[in-house]
CSV table of C-alpha atoms (C1' of nucleotides) and ligand atoms in Angstrom, one decimal:
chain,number,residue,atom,x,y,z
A,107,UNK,CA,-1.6,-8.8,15.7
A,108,UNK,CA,-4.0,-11.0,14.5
A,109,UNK,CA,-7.0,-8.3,15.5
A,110,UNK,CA,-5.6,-5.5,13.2
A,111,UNK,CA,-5.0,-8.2,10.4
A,112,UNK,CA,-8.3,-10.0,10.1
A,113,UNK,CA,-10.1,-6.5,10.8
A,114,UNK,CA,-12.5,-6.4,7.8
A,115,UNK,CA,-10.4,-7.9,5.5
A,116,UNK,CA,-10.9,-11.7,5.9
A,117,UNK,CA,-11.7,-11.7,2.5
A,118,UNK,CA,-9.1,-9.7,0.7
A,119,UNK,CA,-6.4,-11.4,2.5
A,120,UNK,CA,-7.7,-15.0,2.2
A,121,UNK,CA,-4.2,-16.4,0.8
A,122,UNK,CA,-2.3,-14.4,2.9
A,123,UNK,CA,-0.6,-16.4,5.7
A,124,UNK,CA,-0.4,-14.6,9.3
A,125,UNK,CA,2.4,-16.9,10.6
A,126,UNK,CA,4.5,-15.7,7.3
A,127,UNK,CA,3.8,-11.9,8.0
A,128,UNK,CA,4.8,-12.5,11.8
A,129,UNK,CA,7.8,-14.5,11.6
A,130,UNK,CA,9.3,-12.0,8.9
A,131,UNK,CA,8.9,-9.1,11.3
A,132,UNK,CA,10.8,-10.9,13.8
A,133,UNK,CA,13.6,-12.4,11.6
A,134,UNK,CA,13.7,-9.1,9.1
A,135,UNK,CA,13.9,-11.5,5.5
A,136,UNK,CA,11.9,-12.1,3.0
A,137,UNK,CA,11.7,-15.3,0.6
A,138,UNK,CA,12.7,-14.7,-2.8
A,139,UNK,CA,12.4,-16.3,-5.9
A,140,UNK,CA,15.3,-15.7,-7.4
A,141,UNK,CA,19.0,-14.4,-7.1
A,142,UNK,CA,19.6,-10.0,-6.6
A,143,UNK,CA,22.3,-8.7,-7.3
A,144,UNK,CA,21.6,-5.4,-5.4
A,145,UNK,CA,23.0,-3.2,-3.0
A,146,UNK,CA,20.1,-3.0,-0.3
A,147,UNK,CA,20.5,-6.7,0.4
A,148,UNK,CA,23.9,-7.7,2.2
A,149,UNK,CA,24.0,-11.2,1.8
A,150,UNK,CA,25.4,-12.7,-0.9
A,151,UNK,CA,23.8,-14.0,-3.4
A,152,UNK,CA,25.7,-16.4,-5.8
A,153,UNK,CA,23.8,-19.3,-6.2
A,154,UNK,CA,20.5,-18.8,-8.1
A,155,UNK,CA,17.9,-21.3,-6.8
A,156,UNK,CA,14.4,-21.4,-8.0
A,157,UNK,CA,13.5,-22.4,-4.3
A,158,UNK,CA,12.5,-19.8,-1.8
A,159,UNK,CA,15.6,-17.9,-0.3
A,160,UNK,CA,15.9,-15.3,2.7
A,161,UNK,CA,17.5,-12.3,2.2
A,162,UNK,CA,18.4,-9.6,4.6
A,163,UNK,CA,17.7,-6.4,3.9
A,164,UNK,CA,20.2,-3.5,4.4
A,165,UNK,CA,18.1,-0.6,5.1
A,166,UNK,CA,15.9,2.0,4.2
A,167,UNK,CA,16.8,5.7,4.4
A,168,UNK,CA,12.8,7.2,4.4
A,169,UNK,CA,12.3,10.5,5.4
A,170,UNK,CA,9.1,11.8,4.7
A,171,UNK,CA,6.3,8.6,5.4
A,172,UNK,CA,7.6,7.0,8.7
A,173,UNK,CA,8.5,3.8,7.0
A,174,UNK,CA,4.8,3.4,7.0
A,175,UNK,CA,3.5,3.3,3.1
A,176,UNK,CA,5.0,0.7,0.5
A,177,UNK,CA,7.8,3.2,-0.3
A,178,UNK,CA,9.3,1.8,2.2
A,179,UNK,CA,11.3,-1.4,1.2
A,180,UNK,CA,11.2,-2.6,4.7
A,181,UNK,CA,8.1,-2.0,5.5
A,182,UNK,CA,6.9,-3.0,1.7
A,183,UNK,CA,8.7,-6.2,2.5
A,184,UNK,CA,6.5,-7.1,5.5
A,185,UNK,CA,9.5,-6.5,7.7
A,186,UNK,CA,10.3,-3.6,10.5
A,187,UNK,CA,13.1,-0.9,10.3
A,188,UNK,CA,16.1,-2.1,12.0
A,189,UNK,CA,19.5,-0.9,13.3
A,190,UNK,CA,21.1,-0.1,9.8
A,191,UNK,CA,18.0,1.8,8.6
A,192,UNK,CA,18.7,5.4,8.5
A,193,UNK,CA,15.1,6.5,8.4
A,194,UNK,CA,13.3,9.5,10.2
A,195,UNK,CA,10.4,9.5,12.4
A,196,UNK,CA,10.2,5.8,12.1
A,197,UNK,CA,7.3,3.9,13.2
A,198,UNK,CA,7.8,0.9,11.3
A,199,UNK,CA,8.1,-1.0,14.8
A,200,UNK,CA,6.9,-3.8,16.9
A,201,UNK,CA,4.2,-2.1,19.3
A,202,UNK,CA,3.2,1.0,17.0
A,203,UNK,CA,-0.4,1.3,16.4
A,204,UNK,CA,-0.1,3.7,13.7
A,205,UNK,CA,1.9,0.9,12.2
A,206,UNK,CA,-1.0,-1.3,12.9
A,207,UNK,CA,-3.5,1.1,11.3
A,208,UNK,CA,-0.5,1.6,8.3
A,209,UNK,CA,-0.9,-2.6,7.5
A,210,UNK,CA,-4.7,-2.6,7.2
A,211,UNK,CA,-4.5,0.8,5.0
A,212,UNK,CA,-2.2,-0.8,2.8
A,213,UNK,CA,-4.6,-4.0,2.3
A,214,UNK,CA,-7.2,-1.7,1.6
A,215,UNK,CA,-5.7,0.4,-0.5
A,216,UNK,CA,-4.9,-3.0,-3.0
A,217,UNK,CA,-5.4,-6.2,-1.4
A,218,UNK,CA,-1.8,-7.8,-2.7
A,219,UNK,CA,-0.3,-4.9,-1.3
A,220,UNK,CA,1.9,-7.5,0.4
A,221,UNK,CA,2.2,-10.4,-2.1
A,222,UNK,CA,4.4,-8.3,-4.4
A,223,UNK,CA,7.4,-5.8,-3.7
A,224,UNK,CA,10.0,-4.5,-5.6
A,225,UNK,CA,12.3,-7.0,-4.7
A,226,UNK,CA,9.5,-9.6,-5.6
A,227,UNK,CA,9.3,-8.5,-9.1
A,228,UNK,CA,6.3,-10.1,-9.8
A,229,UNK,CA,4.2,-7.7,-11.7
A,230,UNK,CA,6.6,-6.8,-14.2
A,231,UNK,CA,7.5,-3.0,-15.0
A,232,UNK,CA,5.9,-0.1,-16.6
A,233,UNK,CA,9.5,1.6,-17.4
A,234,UNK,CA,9.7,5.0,-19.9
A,235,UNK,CA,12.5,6.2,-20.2
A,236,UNK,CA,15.2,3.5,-18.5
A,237,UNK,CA,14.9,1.0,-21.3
A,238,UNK,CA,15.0,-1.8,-18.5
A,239,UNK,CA,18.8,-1.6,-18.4
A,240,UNK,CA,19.3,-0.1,-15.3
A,241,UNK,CA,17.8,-0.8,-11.5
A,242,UNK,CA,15.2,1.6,-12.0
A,243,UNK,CA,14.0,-0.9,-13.4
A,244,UNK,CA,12.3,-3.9,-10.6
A,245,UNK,CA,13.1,-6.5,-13.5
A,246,UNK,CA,16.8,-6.0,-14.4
A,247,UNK,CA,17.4,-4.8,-10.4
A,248,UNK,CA,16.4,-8.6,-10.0
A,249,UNK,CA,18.3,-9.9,-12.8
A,250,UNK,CA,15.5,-11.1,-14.3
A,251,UNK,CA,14.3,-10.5,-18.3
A,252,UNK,CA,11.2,-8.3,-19.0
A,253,UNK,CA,8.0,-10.7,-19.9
A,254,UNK,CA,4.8,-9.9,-21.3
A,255,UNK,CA,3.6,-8.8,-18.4
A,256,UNK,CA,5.6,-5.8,-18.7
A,257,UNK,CA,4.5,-3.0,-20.1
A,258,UNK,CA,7.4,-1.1,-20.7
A,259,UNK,CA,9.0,1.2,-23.5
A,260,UNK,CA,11.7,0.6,-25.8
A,261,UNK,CA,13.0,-2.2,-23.7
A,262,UNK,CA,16.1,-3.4,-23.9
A,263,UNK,CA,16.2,-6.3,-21.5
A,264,UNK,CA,15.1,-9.0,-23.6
A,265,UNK,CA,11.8,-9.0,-23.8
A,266,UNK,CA,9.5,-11.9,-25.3
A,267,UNK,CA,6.7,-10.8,-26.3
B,38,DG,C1',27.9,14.6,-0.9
B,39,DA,C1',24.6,17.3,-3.9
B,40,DG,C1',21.6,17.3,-7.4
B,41,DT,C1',19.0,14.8,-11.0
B,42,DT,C1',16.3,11.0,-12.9
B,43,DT,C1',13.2,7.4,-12.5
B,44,DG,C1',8.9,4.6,-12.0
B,45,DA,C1',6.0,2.8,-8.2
B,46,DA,C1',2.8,4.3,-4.7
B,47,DA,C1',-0.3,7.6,-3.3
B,48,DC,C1',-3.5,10.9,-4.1
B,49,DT,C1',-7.2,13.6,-6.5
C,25,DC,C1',-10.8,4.8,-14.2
C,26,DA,C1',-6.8,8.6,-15.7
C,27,DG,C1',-3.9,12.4,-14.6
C,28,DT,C1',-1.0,14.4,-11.1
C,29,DT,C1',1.9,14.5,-7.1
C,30,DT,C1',4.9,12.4,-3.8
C,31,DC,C1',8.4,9.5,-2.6
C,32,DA,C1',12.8,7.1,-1.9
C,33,DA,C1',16.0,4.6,-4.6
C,34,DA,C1',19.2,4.7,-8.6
C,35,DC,C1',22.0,7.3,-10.9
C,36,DT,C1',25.1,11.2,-12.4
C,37,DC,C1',28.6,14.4,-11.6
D,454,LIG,ZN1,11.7,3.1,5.6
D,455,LIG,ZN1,13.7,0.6,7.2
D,456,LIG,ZN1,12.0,3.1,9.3
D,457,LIG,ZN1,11.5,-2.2,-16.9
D,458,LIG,ZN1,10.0,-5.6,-17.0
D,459,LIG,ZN1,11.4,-4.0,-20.1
DNA sequence: GAGTTTGAAACT
DNA sequence: CAGTTTCAAACTC
């Protein structure tokens, strides 16, 4: 594990933390900022806490990249497929060297590859033609207001600009 | 359930 | 970098 992660990379992924990335494999959740109210998470999520929270993931349902680029949400999410993903030619599991290899391409495709997600919301959204009222949207499928950081078109989730 | 729309990720 | 393609989820019907 720790041989495929350090790889070449020490520097990119300084402030990444190995003992985060290995214990959400095993425990398949994430911490979270803030409260979803979406369907691929099954937990529910009433109370909104500006502390870290773990959320389960329902599945993914990939088909084409064996759970192995950041269109997957599981794998995105640092975490491996699991019984309730309906995915095909997975190889988004424990003991998959072409998973291995997947996690250092990802890094070195863009170094925060893991730091931000979908679910995350961290990097605001570049929406067209959604006007941030819908969960094409990353901000309002987080329930959270565009920001200046967006960059997004005719936005209609209260943005401050 | 099938087909369309959407925006991020990936690719060139 | 920018433009294009690919992808899986969100959405519509
Ligand atoms: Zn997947
Ligand atoms: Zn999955
Ligand atoms: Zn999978
Ligand atoms: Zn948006
Ligand atoms: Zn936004
Ligand atoms: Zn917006």
């Amino acid at each position: 594990m720790e041989d495929h992660l350090n790889f070449s990379f020490s520097e990119n992924i300084s402030s990444f933390k190995l003992e985060d990335f290995e214990s959400f494999e095993t425990y398949n959740e994430i911490p979270i900022q803030f409260d979803i109210g979406k369907d691929f998470f099954e937990n529910d999520h009433q109370e909104k806490t500006k502390k870290k929270k773990k959320i389960k993931l329902v599945g993914c349902n990939c088909m084409k990249t064996k759970c192995l680029k950041l269109y997957c949400e599981c794998f995105a999410n640092k975490m491996y497929c699991k019984k309730a993903c309906k995915c095909r030619n997975c190889n988004n599991c424990a003991n998959y060297d072409d998973r291995d290899k997947a996690v250092v391409e990802a890094f070195e495709r863009n170094s925060a590859a893991f730091e931000h997600s979908r679910y995350t919301c961290t990097r605001g959204c570049n929406c067209k033609f959604s006007e941030c009222k819908k969960k094409y949207c990353s901000c309002f499928l987080n329930g959270i207001s565009c920001t200046a950081v967006c960059t997004c078109e005719n936005c209609k989730n209260i943005k401050i600009r």
